[in-house]
Amino acid sequence: MSTHVPISSRPSRIAWIVPSLIEGSGGHRTIFQNIQALIDAGHECHVFVETPGNREFAPGTPEHEQVLHQMRGYFGFACPNVHLGWHVKGQFDLVFATAWYTARFVAGLPIRRKAYFVQDFEALFMPMGDGYLIAENSFRLGLTPLTIGRWLTSKMRRDFDSYGTFFEFCADGRVYRPIGKQRERAVCVICQPEKPRRCPVLSVETMGIIKHHRPDVKVYLYGSREKPNTWFEHTNLGLVNVEQCNELYNTCQVGLCISSSNPSRIPFEMMAAGLPVVDIHRDNNLYDMPEGGVLLADQRPEAIARAIMSLLDDPAKRDAMSKFGVEYMKLRTLERGFAQFVAGVELVLADRAGEFREMNRVLAPMYRQTPVRMLPPKPGDVTPEELAAAADMEQAMRRRLEAEHELAFIDGSRSWRAVQAFKRTAVYRALAHLRFGEGWDHVDPSEDPLARLGRIKNSRSYKLIQQSKSTGVYRWYARRRYGPEFVPPQSTNPPANPR
């Protein structure tokens, strides 16, 4: 991995506080790419990786070697200064937080310059409540934000009086480019049921409307191993590599990628391949989406469908958007984004972060067109079958959210955490390896919540916990700890919230 950034005249020591690694994580990939840019610029970067219980593992231990192997295998990243556990020792010129729950830790470190590598407004990933507010509070700790895209920098200033800078959404022009292929009358849709912020239900409803009005249009869904509930003809490509993505973007006439938080990189990669893009008209998309290459619609599926159909029916507009997108993204190479990030970091290192205030004063939305809105429905526009399919999809989403809620309750319980801590011990791991073989502890990060909940409830560990809670010893202990009115739960479902 090389980023081709200029060498700094003032190399510094920079610490990065990073969450535990997740295979296929785009967030980790972006973190490591920008760390590499700083290394290429001559800075000495130290990466502190989260571990269970914040345990520290020395270089050369199996745990340390495993993380180095995962960094190379998952993300193509190699760094000589990787530390397991957030035990920051020695002198550093700057320290970075990289996720909401790392920010408070960084704020408490005895390092003078502190920054926050912000890739999304993570509070939006949670329901309103403690989780949302605690994640939001991570922006109130005085860390200087360096964000991907203009919207987050603007939001930091408007909502938290926190002034930072941004680096642009860029694309790898060696991968995403026009290849001169004849385009089909088709729409490609990023559909990821495991990522609520990508609005999979809204995307599917939109395509159902299009297939009703334009049955000749091909629909390609991609981006996930999970299959959404659909009632119309389509092709589900599942997970595809970057070369296959570019092939897809050169096959279709329109691309749909809904971003309800910070924009995805995907619309920018679509533009680089010459594909006109449709997204929703919300504040998060107005600061980074160019009018010439993207069409933003009201968030109703009828309006999104109308925007897509207007492009399918207008070859001249599609051609103009295609040419604009290619030219717009030619300047926005990965190297440009890395250089912008490094320049922002070096202003922080030079104690010139105050200059970000002036830049923030002129930061304004770049998309000023009114959104495409829905037309009044006509009799027969929606069939009973489509209404039934939409109801089934809503019910499936509700079951999924209930499963996620119950999983969060189980994962946060003391008894479950104690069992998981025991499973991380060397003795247990050795026995499990002998009994179950290689990969016994592998967890698919994209596993459906309903499937994971069923797997946990059928596990010996879960059943043992439930059985132990029905014993007289546990009842005695619980009443002493929680009071005489304590009643043991019949399951791990949390009680309903009173209205």
Tab-separated table of C-alpha atoms in Angstrom, residues 107-410:
chain	number	residue	atom	x	y	z
A	107	ALA	CA	-9.457	12.787	25.973
A	108	GLY	CA	-7.959	11.462	29.208
A	109	LEU	CA	-4.469	10.784	27.845
A	110	PRO	CA	-1.598	13.114	28.897
A	111	ILE	CA	-0.863	14.090	25.280
A	112	ARG	CA	-1.229	17.762	24.357
A	113	ARG	CA	-2.629	17.455	20.819
A	114	LYS	CA	-5.694	15.276	20.362
A	115	ALA	CA	-7.672	14.626	17.194
A	116	TYR	CA	-10.705	12.616	16.131
A	117	PHE	CA	-10.738	10.671	12.838
A	118	VAL	CA	-14.467	10.874	12.031
A	119	GLN	CA	-15.921	8.701	9.274
A	120	ASP	CA	-19.601	8.952	10.206
A	121	PHE	CA	-22.004	10.412	12.727
A	122	GLU	CA	-22.047	7.202	14.742
A	123	ALA	CA	-24.817	8.323	17.088
A	124	LEU	CA	-27.212	7.680	14.188
A	125	PHE	CA	-26.339	3.980	14.357
A	126	MET	CA	-28.294	3.678	17.633
A	127	PRO	CA	-31.844	4.356	18.833
A	128	MET	CA	-32.368	7.628	20.700
A	129	GLY	CA	-31.332	7.027	24.292
A	130	ASP	CA	-28.142	6.451	26.271
A	131	GLY	CA	-26.220	5.006	23.331
A	132	TYR	CA	-27.106	7.879	21.007
A	133	LEU	CA	-26.284	10.574	23.549
A	134	ILE	CA	-23.031	8.960	24.711
A	135	ALA	CA	-21.873	8.621	21.094
A	136	GLU	CA	-22.884	12.235	20.453
A	137	ASN	CA	-20.973	13.336	23.544
A	138	SER	CA	-17.774	12.049	21.939
A	139	PHE	CA	-17.827	15.255	19.864
A	140	ARG	CA	-17.960	17.442	22.994
A	141	LEU	CA	-14.553	16.442	24.393
A	142	GLY	CA	-12.399	19.059	22.667
A	143	LEU	CA	-10.784	16.713	20.125
A	144	THR	CA	-9.995	18.304	16.758
A	145	PRO	CA	-12.115	16.517	14.112
A	146	LEU	CA	-10.659	15.432	10.768
A	147	THR	CA	-13.567	14.072	8.770
A	148	ILE	CA	-14.221	12.275	5.531
A	149	GLY	CA	-16.370	14.675	3.554
A	150	ARG	CA	-17.649	18.210	4.113
A	151	TRP	CA	-20.931	17.370	5.830
A	152	LEU	CA	-19.342	15.987	9.006
A	153	THR	CA	-17.013	18.985	9.325
A	154	SER	CA	-20.014	21.287	8.924
A	155	LYS	CA	-22.047	19.307	11.464
A	156	MET	CA	-19.203	19.394	13.998
A	157	ARG	CA	-19.196	23.203	13.765
A	158	ARG	CA	-22.968	23.737	13.742
A	159	ASP	CA	-23.949	21.271	16.464
A	160	PHE	CA	-20.886	21.077	18.710
A	161	ASP	CA	-18.889	24.280	18.100
A	162	SER	CA	-16.003	21.983	17.136
A	163	TYR	CA	-13.831	23.240	14.274
A	164	GLY	CA	-11.941	20.787	12.103
A	165	THR	CA	-11.173	20.009	8.495
A	166	PHE	CA	-12.046	17.340	5.930
A	167	PHE	CA	-10.636	15.250	3.129
A	168	GLU	CA	-12.791	14.592	0.087
A	169	PHE	CA	-14.548	11.454	-1.054
A	170	CYS	CA	-12.221	10.024	-3.685
A	171	ALA	CA	-12.038	6.937	-5.877
A	172	ASP	CA	-9.321	4.704	-7.287
A	173	GLY	CA	-9.279	5.713	-10.952
A	174	ARG	CA	-7.262	2.602	-11.801
A	175	VAL	CA	-10.306	0.506	-10.830
A	176	TYR	CA	-13.358	2.717	-11.322
A	177	ARG	CA	-13.426	4.000	-14.887
A	178	PRO	CA	-15.493	3.745	-18.096
A	179	ILE	CA	-14.671	0.647	-20.124
A	180	GLY	CA	-16.734	1.415	-23.222
A	181	LYS	CA	-19.335	-1.263	-22.556
A	182	GLN	CA	-22.861	-1.118	-24.023
A	183	ARG	CA	-25.163	-0.304	-21.107
A	184	GLU	CA	-28.292	-2.334	-20.368
A	185	ARG	CA	-31.636	-0.825	-19.392
A	186	ALA	CA	-30.811	-1.676	-15.811
A	187	VAL	CA	-30.404	-0.238	-12.313
A	188	CYS	CA	-27.845	-1.452	-9.777
A	189	VAL	CA	-28.763	-1.063	-6.111
A	190	ILE	CA	-26.492	-1.376	-3.082
A	191	CYS	CA	-28.678	-3.431	-0.727
A	192	GLN	CA	-27.242	-4.349	2.679
A	193	PRO	CA	-29.897	-5.577	5.154
A	194	GLU	CA	-27.272	-5.685	7.910
A	195	LYS	CA	-26.681	-1.913	7.612
A	196	PRO	CA	-29.843	0.036	8.521
A	197	ARG	CA	-28.182	3.338	7.529
A	198	ARG	CA	-28.191	2.138	3.901
A	199	CYS	CA	-32.031	1.867	4.045
A	200	PRO	CA	-32.481	-1.595	2.478
A	201	VAL	CA	-36.270	-1.571	2.902
A	202	LEU	CA	-36.574	1.808	1.187
A	203	SER	CA	-34.330	0.593	-1.655
A	204	VAL	CA	-36.382	-2.555	-2.220
A	205	GLU	CA	-39.701	-0.679	-2.102
A	206	THR	CA	-38.313	1.777	-4.664
A	207	MET	CA	-37.322	-0.980	-7.061
A	208	GLY	CA	-40.685	-2.681	-6.620
A	209	ILE	CA	-42.378	0.510	-7.833
A	210	ILE	CA	-40.024	0.745	-10.804
A	211	LYS	CA	-40.632	-2.880	-11.798
A	212	HIS	CA	-44.382	-2.203	-11.625
A	213	HIS	CA	-44.163	0.805	-13.985
A	214	ARG	CA	-41.153	-0.320	-16.070
A	215	PRO	CA	-41.232	-4.149	-16.068
A	216	ASP	CA	-38.538	-4.264	-18.769
A	217	VAL	CA	-35.927	-2.703	-16.457
A	218	LYS	CA	-33.375	-5.134	-15.033
A	219	VAL	CA	-32.572	-4.823	-11.329
A	220	TYR	CA	-29.205	-5.864	-9.864
A	221	LEU	CA	-28.919	-6.005	-6.061
A	222	TYR	CA	-25.434	-6.350	-4.568
A	223	GLY	CA	-23.289	-5.675	-1.514
A	224	SER	CA	-24.285	-8.332	1.024
A	225	ARG	CA	-24.467	-12.065	1.669
A	226	GLU	CA	-27.954	-11.526	3.084
A	227	LYS	CA	-30.903	-11.714	0.714
A	228	PRO	CA	-33.651	-9.129	1.231
A	229	ASN	CA	-37.348	-9.943	1.007
A	230	THR	CA	-38.486	-9.033	-2.498
A	231	TRP	CA	-41.553	-9.678	-4.630
A	232	PHE	CA	-40.210	-8.678	-8.057
A	233	GLU	CA	-37.810	-10.193	-10.570
A	234	HIS	CA	-34.184	-9.254	-9.956
A	235	THR	CA	-30.624	-10.564	-9.873
A	236	ASN	CA	-28.864	-10.698	-6.505
A	237	LEU	CA	-25.095	-10.604	-7.051
A	238	GLY	CA	-24.220	-10.780	-3.352
A	239	LEU	CA	-20.714	-9.669	-2.408
A	240	VAL	CA	-18.621	-8.580	-5.383
A	241	ASN	CA	-15.008	-7.423	-5.625
A	242	VAL	CA	-13.983	-3.971	-6.826
A	243	GLU	CA	-13.347	-5.072	-10.412
A	244	GLN	CA	-16.794	-6.653	-10.553
A	245	CYS	CA	-18.262	-3.442	-9.119
A	246	ASN	CA	-16.737	-1.431	-11.951
A	247	GLU	CA	-18.085	-3.950	-14.471
A	248	LEU	CA	-21.553	-3.565	-12.915
A	249	TYR	CA	-21.350	0.244	-12.952
A	250	ASN	CA	-20.511	0.065	-16.664
A	251	THR	CA	-23.409	-2.319	-17.308
A	252	CYS	CA	-26.245	-0.250	-15.821
A	253	GLN	CA	-27.841	3.064	-16.776
A	254	VAL	CA	-28.549	4.266	-13.199
A	255	GLY	CA	-27.114	3.473	-9.760
A	256	LEU	CA	-29.014	3.737	-6.449
A	257	CYS	CA	-27.111	4.077	-3.169
A	258	ILE	CA	-29.115	5.500	-0.269
A	259	SER	CA	-27.086	7.275	2.423
A	260	SER	CA	-28.989	8.294	5.556
A	261	SER	CA	-25.845	9.222	7.508
A	262	ASN	CA	-22.497	10.282	6.042
A	263	PRO	CA	-22.390	9.467	2.308
A	264	SER	CA	-20.891	6.188	1.205
A	265	ARG	CA	-17.887	6.125	-1.107
A	266	ILE	CA	-20.020	4.109	-3.531
A	267	PRO	CA	-21.750	7.042	-5.314
A	268	PHE	CA	-18.350	8.570	-6.025
A	269	GLU	CA	-17.036	5.277	-7.399
A	270	MET	CA	-20.181	5.033	-9.548
A	271	MET	CA	-19.531	8.533	-10.913
A	272	ALA	CA	-15.913	7.643	-11.683
A	273	ALA	CA	-17.239	4.761	-13.806
A	274	GLY	CA	-19.643	7.096	-15.620
A	275	LEU	CA	-22.804	5.894	-13.870
A	276	PRO	CA	-25.507	8.501	-12.992
A	277	VAL	CA	-26.393	8.252	-9.287
A	278	VAL	CA	-29.643	8.662	-7.341
A	279	ASP	CA	-29.724	9.251	-3.577
A	280	ILE	CA	-32.039	10.973	-1.082
A	281	HIS	CA	-32.264	14.731	-0.520
A	282	ARG	CA	-31.221	15.169	3.106
A	283	ASP	CA	-28.743	17.460	4.812
A	284	ASN	CA	-26.087	14.719	5.011
A	285	ASN	CA	-25.900	14.518	1.198
A	286	LEU	CA	-26.021	18.222	0.313
A	287	TYR	CA	-22.400	19.054	1.203
A	288	ASP	CA	-20.617	16.363	-0.835
A	289	MET	CA	-22.874	15.365	-3.753
A	290	PRO	CA	-22.343	17.375	-6.986
A	291	GLU	CA	-25.485	18.397	-8.867
A	292	GLY	CA	-24.012	17.408	-12.227
A	293	GLY	CA	-23.486	13.719	-11.368
A	294	VAL	CA	-26.126	12.966	-8.726
A	295	LEU	CA	-29.910	13.372	-8.618
A	296	LEU	CA	-31.359	13.692	-5.093
A	297	ALA	CA	-34.986	12.781	-4.411
A	298	ASP	CA	-37.405	13.147	-1.539
A	299	GLN	CA	-37.059	10.163	0.793
A	300	ARG	CA	-40.391	8.566	-0.152
A	301	PRO	CA	-39.894	5.449	-2.321
A	302	GLU	CA	-42.301	6.906	-4.881
A	303	ALA	CA	-40.088	9.968	-5.261
A	304	ILE	CA	-36.882	7.943	-5.515
A	305	ALA	CA	-38.518	5.733	-8.130
A	306	ARG	CA	-39.622	8.820	-10.063
A	307	ALA	CA	-36.039	10.154	-10.060
A	308	ILE	CA	-34.675	6.849	-11.375
A	309	MET	CA	-37.374	6.519	-14.039
A	310	SER	CA	-36.777	10.100	-15.190
A	311	LEU	CA	-33.160	9.163	-15.932
A	312	LEU	CA	-34.062	5.841	-17.546
A	313	ASP	CA	-36.364	7.754	-19.899
A	314	ASP	CA	-33.922	10.588	-20.705
A	315	PRO	CA	-30.774	9.377	-22.541
A	316	ALA	CA	-29.473	12.932	-23.029
A	317	LYS	CA	-29.561	13.676	-19.287
A	318	ARG	CA	-27.947	10.351	-18.479
A	319	ASP	CA	-25.174	11.046	-20.969
A	320	ALA	CA	-24.547	14.525	-19.507
A	321	MET	CA	-24.444	13.156	-15.937
A	322	SER	CA	-22.130	10.339	-17.015
A	323	LYS	CA	-19.633	12.695	-18.620
A	324	PHE	CA	-19.774	15.105	-15.680
A	325	GLY	CA	-19.185	12.321	-13.149
A	326	VAL	CA	-16.130	10.993	-14.962
A	327	GLU	CA	-14.553	14.459	-15.239
A	328	TYR	CA	-15.450	15.378	-11.662
A	329	MET	CA	-13.832	12.253	-10.221
A	330	LYS	CA	-10.701	12.458	-12.412
A	331	LEU	CA	-9.392	15.118	-10.037
A	332	ARG	CA	-10.442	13.247	-6.924
A	333	THR	CA	-7.879	10.474	-6.844
A	334	LEU	CA	-7.064	8.495	-3.702
A	335	GLU	CA	-3.721	10.317	-3.584
A	336	ARG	CA	-5.532	13.680	-3.452
A	337	GLY	CA	-7.569	12.557	-0.436
A	338	PHE	CA	-4.484	11.256	1.367
A	339	ALA	CA	-2.637	14.521	0.706
A	340	GLN	CA	-5.581	16.529	2.094
A	341	PHE	CA	-5.613	14.405	5.230
A	342	VAL	CA	-1.859	14.673	5.786
A	343	ALA	CA	-2.024	18.459	5.279
A	344	GLY	CA	-4.756	18.718	7.928
A	345	VAL	CA	-2.755	16.601	10.394
A	346	GLU	CA	0.338	18.730	9.880
A	347	LEU	CA	-1.636	21.900	10.631
A	348	VAL	CA	-2.674	20.301	13.935
A	349	LEU	CA	0.950	19.308	14.643
A	350	ALA	CA	2.053	22.884	13.901
A	351	ASP	CA	-0.544	24.244	16.370
A	352	ARG	CA	-2.390	25.910	13.489
A	353	ALA	CA	-5.763	24.196	13.942
A	354	GLY	CA	-7.210	27.657	14.544
A	355	GLU	CA	-7.061	28.138	10.766
A	356	PHE	CA	-9.901	25.636	10.417
A	357	ARG	CA	-12.318	28.305	11.698
A	358	GLU	CA	-11.845	30.432	8.591
A	359	MET	CA	-12.345	27.435	6.307
A	360	ASN	CA	-15.547	26.506	8.164
A	361	ARG	CA	-17.051	29.947	7.541
A	362	VAL	CA	-17.247	29.336	3.794
A	363	LEU	CA	-18.333	25.694	4.003
A	364	ALA	CA	-21.786	25.480	2.396
A	365	PRO	CA	-23.967	22.899	0.622
A	366	MET	CA	-22.854	22.174	-2.939
A	367	TYR	CA	-26.215	20.652	-3.961
A	368	ARG	CA	-28.852	23.395	-4.265
A	369	GLN	CA	-31.475	21.843	-6.538
A	370	THR	CA	-34.903	21.073	-5.116
A	371	PRO	CA	-35.510	17.363	-4.562
A	372	VAL	CA	-37.416	15.182	-6.982
A	373	ARG	CA	-40.823	14.696	-5.379
A	374	MET	CA	-43.460	12.022	-5.726
A	375	LEU	CA	-46.497	12.343	-7.962
A	376	PRO	CA	-49.979	11.844	-6.479
A	377	PRO	CA	-50.831	8.118	-6.654
A	378	LYS	CA	-53.230	6.922	-9.311
A	379	PRO	CA	-55.824	4.157	-8.884
A	380	GLY	CA	-54.156	0.804	-9.450
A	381	ASP	CA	-50.612	2.134	-8.899
A	382	VAL	CA	-50.146	-0.248	-5.962
A	383	THR	CA	-51.486	-3.779	-6.183
A	384	PRO	CA	-52.722	-5.850	-3.209
A	385	GLU	CA	-49.761	-8.192	-3.743
A	386	GLU	CA	-47.309	-5.297	-3.416
A	387	LEU	CA	-49.041	-4.067	-0.257
A	388	ALA	CA	-48.845	-7.560	1.234
A	389	ALA	CA	-45.162	-7.880	0.291
A	390	ALA	CA	-44.403	-4.487	1.859
A	391	ALA	CA	-46.190	-5.575	5.062
A	392	ASP	CA	-44.159	-8.801	5.150
A	393	MET	CA	-40.952	-6.806	4.722
A	394	GLU	CA	-41.918	-4.453	7.540
A	395	GLN	CA	-42.659	-7.424	9.808
A	396	ALA	CA	-39.299	-9.003	8.942
A	397	MET	CA	-37.505	-5.760	9.760
A	398	ARG	CA	-39.356	-5.542	13.086
A	399	ARG	CA	-38.287	-9.083	13.990
A	400	ARG	CA	-34.724	-8.204	13.046
A	401	LEU	CA	-34.726	-5.094	15.271
A	402	GLU	CA	-36.190	-7.108	18.180
A	403	ALA	CA	-33.416	-9.690	17.720
A	404	GLU	CA	-30.757	-6.959	17.702
A	405	HIS	CA	-32.252	-5.530	20.916
A	406	GLU	CA	-32.218	-8.924	22.639
A	407	LEU	CA	-28.661	-9.607	21.440
A	408	ALA	CA	-27.525	-6.292	22.912
A	409	PHE	CA	-29.148	-7.293	26.229
A	410	ILE	CA	-27.428	-10.710	26.214
